[in-house]
Coordinates of C-alpha atoms in Angstrom, one line a residue:
S12 CA 0.0 0.1 0.1
V13 CA 1.0 3.3 -0.6
A14 CA -0.2 6.9 1.0
G15 CA 0.5 10.5 0.6
N16 CA -0.1 13.3 1.3
G17 CA -2.4 12.6 4.1
G18 CA -3.9 9.7 2.4
T19 CA -4.9 6.3 3.6
A20 CA -4.3 3.7 1.8
I21 CA -5.3 -0.1 2.9
G22 CA -5.4 -3.9 1.0
V23 CA -3.1 -5.3 -1.0
L24 CA -1.5 -2.4 -3.8
A25 CA -3.9 0.6 -2.4
S26 CA -2.4 3.5 -3.9
A27 CA -4.1 6.5 -2.6
T28 CA -1.9 9.7 -4.0
G29 CA -3.3 12.4 -3.8
F30 CA -4.1 15.2 -1.0
N31 CA -6.5 13.2 1.7
T32 CA -7.7 10.6 -1.1
T33 CA -8.7 7.0 1.1
A34 CA -8.3 3.6 -1.2
V35 CA -9.5 0.7 0.1
G36 CA -9.2 -2.5 -1.2
Y37 CA -7.6 -4.6 -3.1
F38 CA -5.8 -2.9 -6.3
A39 CA -8.0 0.1 -5.0
C40 CA -6.1 3.6 -6.7
A41 CA -7.7 7.1 -5.1
S42 CA -6.3 10.4 -6.4
W43 CA -7.2 14.0 -5.8
V44 CA -8.9 14.2 -3.0
G45 CA -10.8 11.4 -4.2
S46 CA -12.0 7.6 -1.9
A47 CA -12.3 4.5 -3.7
Y48 CA -13.5 1.0 -2.0
G49 CA -13.6 -1.9 -3.5
L50 CA -11.7 -4.4 -5.7
C51 CA -9.7 -2.7 -8.5
A52 CA -11.9 0.5 -8.0
T53 CA -10.9 3.8 -8.7
A54 CA -11.7 7.4 -8.0
S55 CA -9.0 9.8 -10.4
G56 CA -11.6 12.7 -10.4
Y57 CA -11.3 15.4 -8.6
M58 CA -13.4 14.6 -5.3
A59 CA -14.5 11.3 -7.5
A60 CA -16.0 8.7 -5.2
A61 CA -15.9 4.9 -6.4
F62 CA -17.1 1.9 -4.4
G63 CA -17.4 -1.4 -5.6
N64 CA -15.9 -3.9 -7.6
C65 CA -13.8 -2.7 -10.9
A66 CA -16.1 0.8 -10.1
V67 CA -14.4 3.6 -12.2
A68 CA -15.4 7.8 -10.8
S69 CA -12.7 9.4 -13.7
G70 CA -15.1 12.7 -14.1
N71 CA -15.0 15.8 -11.7
Y72 CA -17.1 15.4 -8.9
S73 CA -17.9 12.1 -10.0
S74 CA -19.1 9.1 -7.7
A75 CA -19.5 5.6 -9.3
V76 CA -21.5 2.9 -6.9
G77 CA -21.3 -0.8 -8.0
V78 CA -20.3 -3.7 -10.0
R79 CA -18.2 -1.8 -12.8
A80 CA -20.1 1.3 -12.8
T81 CA -18.5 4.2 -14.4
A82 CA -18.9 7.4 -14.0
S83 CA -16.2 10.2 -16.2
G84 CA -18.3 12.8 -16.7
Y85 CA -18.4 15.8 -15.1
L86 CA -20.6 15.9 -11.9
S87 CA -21.7 12.2 -13.2
D88 CA -23.4 9.4 -11.2
A89 CA -23.2 5.7 -12.0
Y90 CA -25.2 3.6 -9.4
G91 CA -25.5 -0.3 -10.6
Y92 CA -24.1 -3.2 -12.2
L93 CA -22.6 -2.0 -15.4
S94 CA -24.1 1.2 -15.7
H95 CA -22.1 4.1 -17.1
S96 CA -22.3 7.8 -17.0
W97 CA -20.3 10.0 -19.1
G98 CA -22.3 13.1 -20.2
T99 CA -21.7 16.3 -18.1
C100 CA -24.2 16.2 -15.3
S101 CA -25.5 12.9 -16.3
T102 CA -26.9 9.8 -13.8
A103 CA -27.3 5.8 -14.6
V104 CA -28.9 3.8 -12.5
G105 CA -29.3 0.5 -12.6
F106 CA -28.4 -2.6 -15.1
A107 CA -26.2 -1.5 -18.1
N108 CA -27.5 1.6 -18.5
N109 CA -25.8 4.3 -20.5
A110 CA -26.5 8.5 -19.9
C111 CA -23.8 9.8 -22.6
C112 CA -25.3 13.3 -23.1
T113 CA -25.4 16.2 -21.1
G114 CA -28.4 16.4 -18.6
S115 CA -29.3 13.1 -19.3
A116 CA -30.6 10.5 -17.0
A117 CA -31.1 6.8 -17.6
F118 CA -33.6 4.2 -15.0
G119 CA -34.0 0.8 -15.5
T120 CA -32.1 -1.8 -17.9
A121 CA -30.4 -1.8 -20.6
I122 CA -31.4 2.3 -21.7
T123 CA -28.5 3.3 -24.2
N124 CA -29.9 5.8 -26.0
V125 CA -30.5 9.0 -23.8
T126 CA -31.2 12.0 -25.6
A127 CA -29.9 15.2 -23.7
N128 CA -31.7 17.4 -21.4
S129 CA -34.0 14.0 -20.5
T130 CA -35.0 11.3 -18.4
E131 CA -35.8 7.3 -19.7
L132 CA -37.0 4.8 -18.0
G133 CA -37.9 1.4 -19.1
S134 CA -36.6 -1.7 -19.6
S135 CA -34.7 -1.7 -22.9
D136 CA -34.1 1.3 -25.6
T137 CA -37.6 -0.5 -27.7
H138 CA -39.4 -0.3 -24.5
K139 CA -38.9 3.1 -22.0
I140 CA -40.0 6.2 -21.0
R141 CA -38.8 9.9 -22.1
V142 CA -39.3 12.9 -20.9
S143 CA -38.0 16.4 -21.8
S144 CA -38.7 20.0 -21.9
T145 CA -39.8 19.4 -25.1
G146 CA -42.0 16.0 -24.7
L147 CA -43.0 12.7 -23.6
N148 CA -42.1 9.6 -26.1
I149 CA -43.5 6.2 -24.9
A150 CA -41.9 3.1 -26.8
G151 CA -43.3 -0.4 -27.6
L152 CA -46.5 0.9 -26.9
P153 CA -48.7 -2.0 -28.3
T154 CA -51.7 -1.3 -31.1
S155 CA -54.0 -3.2 -30.6
A156 CA -56.3 -3.9 -26.9
A157 CA -55.6 -7.7 -27.3
G158 CA -54.5 -9.4 -24.1
L159 CA -54.3 -5.8 -22.1
S160 CA -56.3 -5.3 -18.6
T161 CA -58.2 -2.4 -17.6
G162 CA -56.0 0.6 -16.7
D163 CA -53.6 -0.1 -19.5
I164 CA -53.2 2.5 -22.6
Y165 CA -52.5 0.9 -26.5
S166 CA -52.1 3.3 -29.4
N167 CA -54.9 3.1 -31.3
L168 CA -53.6 4.4 -35.2
G169 CA -51.9 7.3 -33.2
I170 CA -54.2 8.0 -30.2
L171 CA -53.7 7.1 -26.6
T172 CA -56.7 4.9 -25.7
L173 CA -57.7 3.6 -22.3
V174 CA -58.7 -0.2 -21.6

């Protein structure tokens, strides 16, 4: 373990190289007033924090929490398994999400085509809801009431219809 400038490094090959940094765990690495906790966790951005196995926070003021979560944009956050956030002020929460545009947020599973300045929720790019200042988009709506329950909605020739 290597620590410098008021840093703390605990674990096999842990490295805390910046001022007031903390690295805890096997191969954990923290720099620039950052904190890294976990197996191969890396916090290299200014005031960045990485928690979890192979979590990487490299953007200034970014945080990555989870297995292989990556936050590399300024003020970006990634939480969950394989979630990535690299747009300025972006957030990815869930399983395998990518928030790559400025002001974007992805919540759910496998949402990758996130539009700038929007929030997207769902289970994939083909089954999601996008909310932005310009509108609401619901991808993957059924086109008939067949098999739907009371309260469900569907697209009837482009008109939202409630069952």
